[in-house]
């Protein structure tokens, strides 16, 4: 059943690429559950998106740009006056607040020979297949703090924040942009849920959890009752033993003969 959903999703993916107004798409729920997260967004890679712009004997790469939706529209350009892609970083743009930053450098996906969809049903291969189809923005938690890191930094996104994304095709030989997509639709990361707002009402729990909780509560009550009974019995036994000891001591004292005084 899962394989059928994945096949259907990839078929829809191919139809999306056929549209002229191409833009990055958030990964389908069947491909990436729990998406977006607090700090990441899984996007579909640009399969078959730039085929018409590719030429033989040329080398190409794809840049992924990200920016916060609140950034100014004027600052949404990703190239300079010479059609060269901007090298703006996460730090330089305050995490996308001041404009787009380069979040990833990708190879052009091979549209003629994509990963085998039949492998999605194989537990040992599904992870590798999805990695070839999807890219997770915000998946690197160390690059900002590593002084030796020289690649494109893809640091975690901000929670409860709306972002947009764009793919850019770069001619590696000439170093200029050959094609680009539109900016994606707004995609918002999840909000941090405060502990006080977490619903712990039993109605939200499953029946099995309620039964287990009830049984554990009864067992704890029985254990406490047995413990208190043992302590009480020990205390009463100690008091009885002390009383008997005092009684025997008094009896012995009464039965002992008193010494007689001799008269001269």
C-alpha positions as a LaTeX table, in Angstrom:
\begin{tabular}{lrrr}
\hline
Residue & $x$ (\AA) & $y$ (\AA) & $z$ (\AA) \\
\hline
Unk1 & 0.00 & 0.00 & 0.00 \\
Unk2 & 2.86 & 2.36 & 0.91 \\
Unk3 & 4.57 & 1.64 & $-2.43$ \\
Unk4 & 1.42 & 2.61 & $-4.34$ \\
Unk5 & 1.28 & 5.96 & $-2.53$ \\
Unk6 & 4.94 & 6.62 & $-3.34$ \\
Unk7 & 4.49 & 5.76 & $-7.00$ \\
Unk8 & 1.46 & 8.04 & $-7.20$ \\
Unk9 & 3.41 & 10.84 & $-5.52$ \\
Unk10 & 6.28 & 10.56 & $-7.99$ \\
Unk11 & 3.86 & 10.58 & $-10.92$ \\
Unk12 & 2.38 & 13.81 & $-9.58$ \\
Unk13 & 5.91 & 15.10 & $-9.16$ \\
Unk14 & 6.59 & 14.56 & $-12.85$ \\
Unk15 & 3.44 & 16.46 & $-13.76$ \\
Unk16 & 4.47 & 19.36 & $-11.58$ \\
Unk17 & 7.80 & 19.65 & $-13.38$ \\
Unk18 & 5.93 & 19.84 & $-16.68$ \\
Unk19 & 4.34 & 23.09 & $-15.61$ \\
Unk20 & 6.04 & 26.26 & $-16.87$ \\
Unk21 & 5.67 & 28.07 & $-13.54$ \\
Unk22 & 8.02 & 25.75 & $-11.72$ \\
Unk23 & 8.93 & 26.29 & $-8.10$ \\
Unk24 & 10.24 & 24.17 & $-5.23$ \\
Unk25 & 7.63 & 21.95 & $-3.65$ \\
Unk26 & 7.41 & 20.70 & $-0.09$ \\
Unk27 & 7.79 & 16.92 & 0.04 \\
Unk28 & 4.56 & 14.94 & $-0.06$ \\
Unk29 & 3.41 & 13.50 & 3.24 \\
Unk30 & 3.84 & 9.99 & 1.83 \\
Unk31 & 7.54 & 10.71 & 1.25 \\
Unk32 & 8.40 & 12.65 & 4.40 \\
Unk33 & 6.33 & 12.42 & 7.55 \\
Unk34 & 6.61 & 15.08 & 10.25 \\
Unk35 & 7.39 & 17.76 & 7.66 \\
Unk36 & 8.09 & 20.58 & 8.32 \\
Unk37 & 9.70 & 20.12 & 11.73 \\
Unk38 & 10.70 & 22.85 & 14.18 \\
Unk39 & 13.94 & 23.57 & 12.30 \\
Unk40 & 13.82 & 21.74 & 8.95 \\
Unk41 & 11.82 & 21.58 & 5.72 \\
Unk42 & 12.04 & 18.63 & 3.31 \\
Unk43 & 11.79 & 19.70 & $-0.36$ \\
Unk44 & 11.52 & 17.67 & $-3.55$ \\
Unk45 & 14.69 & 17.88 & $-5.62$ \\
Unk46 & 14.39 & 19.52 & $-9.09$ \\
Unk47 & 14.00 & 16.36 & $-11.18$ \\
Unk48 & 13.46 & 17.12 & $-14.90$ \\
Unk49 & 13.07 & 20.80 & $-14.05$ \\
Unk50 & 15.96 & 22.29 & $-16.06$ \\
Unk51 & 16.22 & 19.78 & $-18.89$ \\
Unk52 & 15.50 & 22.37 & $-21.59$ \\
Unk53 & 18.39 & 24.53 & $-20.32$ \\
Unk54 & 21.01 & 21.79 & $-20.29$ \\
Unk55 & 23.49 & 21.51 & $-23.17$ \\
Unk56 & 26.03 & 18.77 & $-23.99$ \\
Unk57 & 29.66 & 19.25 & $-22.98$ \\
Unk58 & 28.61 & 21.68 & $-20.27$ \\
Unk59 & 28.89 & 21.31 & $-16.52$ \\
Unk60 & 26.04 & 22.43 & $-14.28$ \\
Unk61 & 25.15 & 22.60 & $-10.60$ \\
Unk62 & 22.04 & 23.76 & $-8.78$ \\
Unk63 & 21.94 & 26.26 & $-5.93$ \\
Unk64 & 19.12 & 26.26 & $-3.41$ \\
Unk65 & 18.36 & 29.65 & $-1.89$ \\
Unk66 & 16.26 & 30.27 & 1.21 \\
Unk67 & 14.87 & 33.41 & 2.80 \\
Unk68 & 12.27 & 34.39 & 5.35 \\
Unk69 & 8.96 & 35.52 & 3.92 \\
Unk70 & 9.28 & 38.75 & 5.89 \\
Unk71 & 12.35 & 39.72 & 3.82 \\
Unk72 & 11.87 & 42.63 & 1.44 \\
Unk73 & 10.75 & 41.75 & $-2.10$ \\
Unk74 & 13.48 & 44.04 & $-3.43$ \\
Unk75 & 16.10 & 41.87 & $-1.73$ \\
Unk76 & 14.74 & 38.61 & $-3.20$ \\
Unk77 & 17.12 & 38.69 & $-6.20$ \\
Unk78 & 19.69 & 35.88 & $-6.20$ \\
Unk79 & 21.97 & 37.20 & $-8.97$ \\
Unk80 & 24.01 & 40.33 & $-9.56$ \\
Unk81 & 24.00 & 42.54 & $-12.67$ \\
Unk82 & 26.26 & 40.03 & $-14.45$ \\
Unk83 & 23.89 & 37.11 & $-13.87$ \\
Unk84 & 26.26 & 35.59 & $-11.34$ \\
Unk85 & 24.58 & 33.89 & $-8.35$ \\
Unk86 & 25.01 & 35.60 & $-5.02$ \\
Unk87 & 27.26 & 33.97 & $-2.43$ \\
Unk88 & 25.33 & 35.41 & 0.51 \\
Unk89 & 25.52 & 33.24 & 3.61 \\
Unk90 & 23.23 & 32.48 & 6.52 \\
Unk91 & 25.22 & 34.81 & 8.79 \\
Unk92 & 25.35 & 37.68 & 6.30 \\
Unk93 & 21.57 & 37.68 & 5.86 \\
Unk94 & 20.69 & 37.09 & 9.53 \\
Unk95 & 19.26 & 33.72 & 8.71 \\
Unk96 & 17.34 & 34.95 & 5.66 \\
Unk97 & 15.84 & 38.01 & 7.35 \\
Unk98 & 17.73 & 40.49 & 5.15 \\
Unk99 & 17.47 & 38.48 & 1.93 \\
Unk100 & 18.14 & 35.07 & 0.38 \\
Unk101 & 21.12 & 32.97 & 1.38 \\
Unk102 & 22.68 & 29.97 & $-0.32$ \\
Unk103 & 21.46 & 26.92 & 1.61 \\
Unk104 & 22.71 & 24.09 & $-0.59$ \\
Unk105 & 24.76 & 23.10 & $-3.62$ \\
Unk106 & 23.19 & 20.15 & $-5.50$ \\
Unk107 & 24.11 & 18.08 & $-8.50$ \\
Unk108 & 21.62 & 18.14 & $-11.36$ \\
Unk109 & 19.34 & 15.13 & $-10.83$ \\
Unk110 & 19.47 & 12.57 & $-13.63$ \\
Unk111 & 16.00 & 12.74 & $-15.10$ \\
Unk112 & 16.74 & 9.98 & $-17.62$ \\
Unk113 & 17.71 & 7.48 & $-14.92$ \\
Unk114 & 15.96 & 8.25 & $-11.63$ \\
Unk115 & 16.11 & 5.91 & $-8.63$ \\
Unk116 & 14.07 & 2.74 & $-9.01$ \\
Unk117 & 10.63 & 3.15 & $-7.51$ \\
Unk118 & 10.52 & $-0.59$ & $-6.88$ \\
Unk119 & 13.28 & $-0.11$ & $-4.30$ \\
Unk120 & 10.96 & 2.03 & $-2.17$ \\
Unk121 & 9.31 & $-1.15$ & $-0.94$ \\
Unk122 & 12.68 & $-2.50$ & 0.22 \\
Unk123 & 13.36 & $-1.47$ & 3.83 \\
Unk124 & 17.11 & $-1.60$ & 3.20 \\
Unk125 & 16.95 & 0.71 & 0.17 \\
Unk126 & 14.11 & 3.14 & 0.89 \\
Unk127 & 16.36 & 5.55 & 2.83 \\
Unk128 & 18.84 & 5.90 & $-0.05$ \\
Unk129 & 16.04 & 6.32 & $-2.60$ \\
Unk130 & 14.38 & 9.10 & $-0.63$ \\
Unk131 & 17.71 & 10.89 & $-0.17$ \\
Unk132 & 18.06 & 11.00 & $-3.95$ \\
Unk133 & 14.55 & 12.45 & $-4.37$ \\
Unk134 & 14.40 & 14.79 & $-1.35$ \\
Unk135 & 16.55 & 17.48 & 0.28 \\
Unk136 & 16.11 & 18.63 & 3.88 \\
Unk137 & 16.77 & 22.34 & 4.47 \\
Unk138 & 18.19 & 23.12 & 7.93 \\
Unk139 & 19.71 & 19.68 & 8.45 \\
Unk140 & 23.24 & 20.75 & 9.52 \\
Unk141 & 23.55 & 21.75 & 13.17 \\
Unk142 & 27.35 & 22.13 & 13.27 \\
Unk143 & 28.52 & 24.09 & 10.21 \\
Unk144 & 27.99 & 27.53 & 11.80 \\
Unk145 & 30.34 & 26.70 & 14.67 \\
Unk146 & 33.02 & 24.79 & 12.76 \\
Unk147 & 35.88 & 27.16 & 11.76 \\
Unk148 & 37.19 & 24.58 & 9.28 \\
Unk149 & 33.87 & 24.18 & 7.44 \\
Unk150 & 34.23 & 25.48 & 3.87 \\
Unk151 & 31.17 & 24.06 & 2.09 \\
Unk152 & 27.75 & 25.71 & 1.77 \\
Unk153 & 26.25 & 25.91 & 5.26 \\
Unk154 & 22.73 & 24.55 & 5.77 \\
Unk155 & 22.01 & 25.44 & 9.42 \\
Unk156 & 18.72 & 24.83 & 11.28 \\
Unk157 & 15.78 & 27.09 & 10.45 \\
Unk158 & 13.94 & 29.15 & 13.06 \\
Unk159 & 10.81 & 27.61 & 14.65 \\
Unk160 & 7.41 & 29.12 & 13.88 \\
Unk161 & 8.86 & 31.05 & 10.90 \\
Unk162 & 7.71 & 31.21 & 7.27 \\
Unk163 & 10.27 & 30.64 & 4.51 \\
Unk164 & 10.43 & 30.60 & 0.72 \\
Unk165 & 12.86 & 28.65 & $-1.45$ \\
Unk166 & 14.26 & 28.88 & $-4.99$ \\
Unk167 & 16.36 & 26.63 & $-7.26$ \\
Unk168 & 18.97 & 28.21 & $-9.56$ \\
Unk169 & 20.77 & 26.42 & $-12.41$ \\
Unk170 & 24.41 & 27.50 & $-12.72$ \\
Unk171 & 26.77 & 26.96 & $-15.66$ \\
Unk172 & 29.90 & 25.89 & $-13.81$ \\
Unk173 & 32.15 & 26.77 & $-16.75$ \\
Unk174 & 30.95 & 30.33 & $-17.23$ \\
Unk175 & 29.90 & 30.83 & $-13.61$ \\
Unk176 & 26.58 & 32.42 & $-14.58$ \\
Unk177 & 22.95 & 31.55 & $-14.04$ \\
Unk178 & 21.25 & 29.72 & $-16.89$ \\
Unk179 & 17.81 & 29.17 & $-15.39$ \\
Unk180 & 15.85 & 29.53 & $-12.17$ \\
Unk181 & 12.50 & 28.67 & $-10.63$ \\
Unk182 & 9.99 & 30.95 & $-9.00$ \\
Unk183 & 10.07 & 31.33 & $-5.26$ \\
Unk184 & 8.17 & 28.55 & $-3.53$ \\
Unk185 & 4.89 & 29.04 & $-1.74$ \\
Unk186 & 5.26 & 30.10 & 1.90 \\
Unk187 & 6.30 & 27.17 & 4.11 \\
Unk188 & 6.15 & 27.59 & 7.87 \\
Unk189 & 8.17 & 25.61 & 10.40 \\
Unk190 & 6.41 & 24.23 & 13.44 \\
Unk191 & 5.86 & 26.13 & 16.66 \\
Unk192 & 7.41 & 25.08 & 19.95 \\
Unk193 & 4.64 & 23.82 & 22.24 \\
Unk194 & 4.89 & 25.13 & 25.80 \\
Unk195 & 4.75 & 22.46 & 28.56 \\
Unk196 & 1.67 & 24.12 & 30.08 \\
Unk197 & $-0.17$ & 23.75 & 26.78 \\
Unk198 & 0.55 & 20.05 & 26.34 \\
Unk199 & $-2.77$ & 18.20 & 26.66 \\
Unk200 & $-2.49$ & 15.45 & 29.29 \\
Unk201 & $-6.26$ & 14.83 & 29.65 \\
Unk202 & $-7.03$ & 11.07 & 29.69 \\
Unk203 & $-9.46$ & 11.56 & 26.84 \\
Unk204 & $-6.44$ & 12.11 & 24.58 \\
Unk205 & $-4.90$ & 8.80 & 25.60 \\
Unk206 & $-5.63$ & 5.38 & 24.16 \\
Unk207 & $-7.75$ & 2.82 & 26.00 \\
Unk208 & $-4.71$ & 0.59 & 26.57 \\
Unk209 & $-2.81$ & 3.41 & 28.25 \\
Unk210 & $-5.75$ & 4.14 & 30.59 \\
Unk211 & $-6.01$ & 0.45 & 31.58 \\
Unk212 & $-2.27$ & 0.18 & 32.22 \\
Unk213 & $-2.28$ & 3.39 & 34.27 \\
Unk214 & $-5.22$ & 2.12 & 36.36 \\
Unk215 & $-3.52$ & $-1.22$ & 37.05 \\
Unk216 & $-0.29$ & 0.47 & 38.07 \\
Unk217 & $-2.19$ & 2.82 & 40.39 \\
Unk218 & $-3.90$ & $-0.13$ & 42.12 \\
Unk219 & $-0.60$ & $-1.99$ & 42.49 \\
Unk220 & 1.06 & 1.07 & 44.00 \\
Unk221 & $-1.87$ & 1.44 & 46.46 \\
Unk222 & $-1.60$ & $-2.23$ & 47.52 \\
Unk223 & 2.15 & $-1.93$ & 48.01 \\
Unk224 & 1.73 & 1.16 & 50.17 \\
Unk225 & $-1.02$ & $-0.53$ & 52.20 \\
Unk226 & 1.14 & $-3.60$ & 52.80 \\
Unk227 & 4.11 & $-1.44$ & 53.78 \\
Unk228 & 2.06 & 0.56 & 56.29 \\
Unk229 & 0.59 & $-2.65$ & 57.73 \\
Unk230 & 4.07 & $-4.10$ & 58.19 \\
Unk231 & 5.32 & $-0.95$ & 59.91 \\
Unk232 & 2.27 & $-0.85$ & 62.19 \\
Unk233 & 2.66 & $-4.53$ & 63.11 \\
Unk234 & 6.34 & $-4.03$ & 63.90 \\
Unk235 & 5.59 & $-1.04$ & 66.13 \\
Unk236 & 2.82 & $-2.87$ & 68.04 \\
Unk237 & 5.02 & $-5.92$ & 68.48 \\
Unk238 & 7.78 & $-3.75$ & 69.89 \\
Unk239 & 5.36 & $-2.14$ & 72.38 \\
Unk240 & 4.04 & $-5.55$ & 73.54 \\
Unk241 & 7.56 & $-6.82$ & 74.02 \\
Unk242 & 8.48 & $-3.78$ & 76.13 \\
Unk243 & 5.34 & $-4.21$ & 78.28 \\
Unk244 & 6.10 & $-7.88$ & 78.95 \\
Unk245 & 9.66 & $-7.05$ & 79.86 \\
Unk246 & 8.54 & $-4.45$ & 82.42 \\
Unk247 & 5.98 & $-6.86$ & 83.91 \\
Unk248 & 8.53 & $-9.65$ & 84.35 \\
Unk249 & 10.99 & $-7.24$ & 85.93 \\
Unk250 & 8.42 & $-6.14$ & 88.51 \\
Unk251 & 7.47 & $-9.76$ & 89.30 \\
Unk252 & 11.07 & $-10.76$ & 89.88 \\
Unk253 & 11.63 & $-7.83$ & 92.16 \\
Unk254 & 8.61 & $-8.77$ & 94.33 \\
Unk255 & 9.60 & $-12.42$ & 94.61 \\
Unk256 & 13.16 & $-11.78$ & 95.76 \\
Unk257 & 13.56 & $-12.16$ & 99.63 \\
Unk258 & 14.52 & $-9.05$ & 101.51 \\
Unk259 & 17.66 & $-9.24$ & 103.66 \\
Unk260 & 16.97 & $-9.44$ & 107.49 \\
Unk261 & 18.78 & $-7.13$ & 109.87 \\
Unk262 & 20.56 & $-8.85$ & 112.80 \\
Unk263 & 19.95 & $-7.50$ & 116.36 \\
Unk264 & 22.78 & $-7.29$ & 118.76 \\
\hline
\end{tabular}
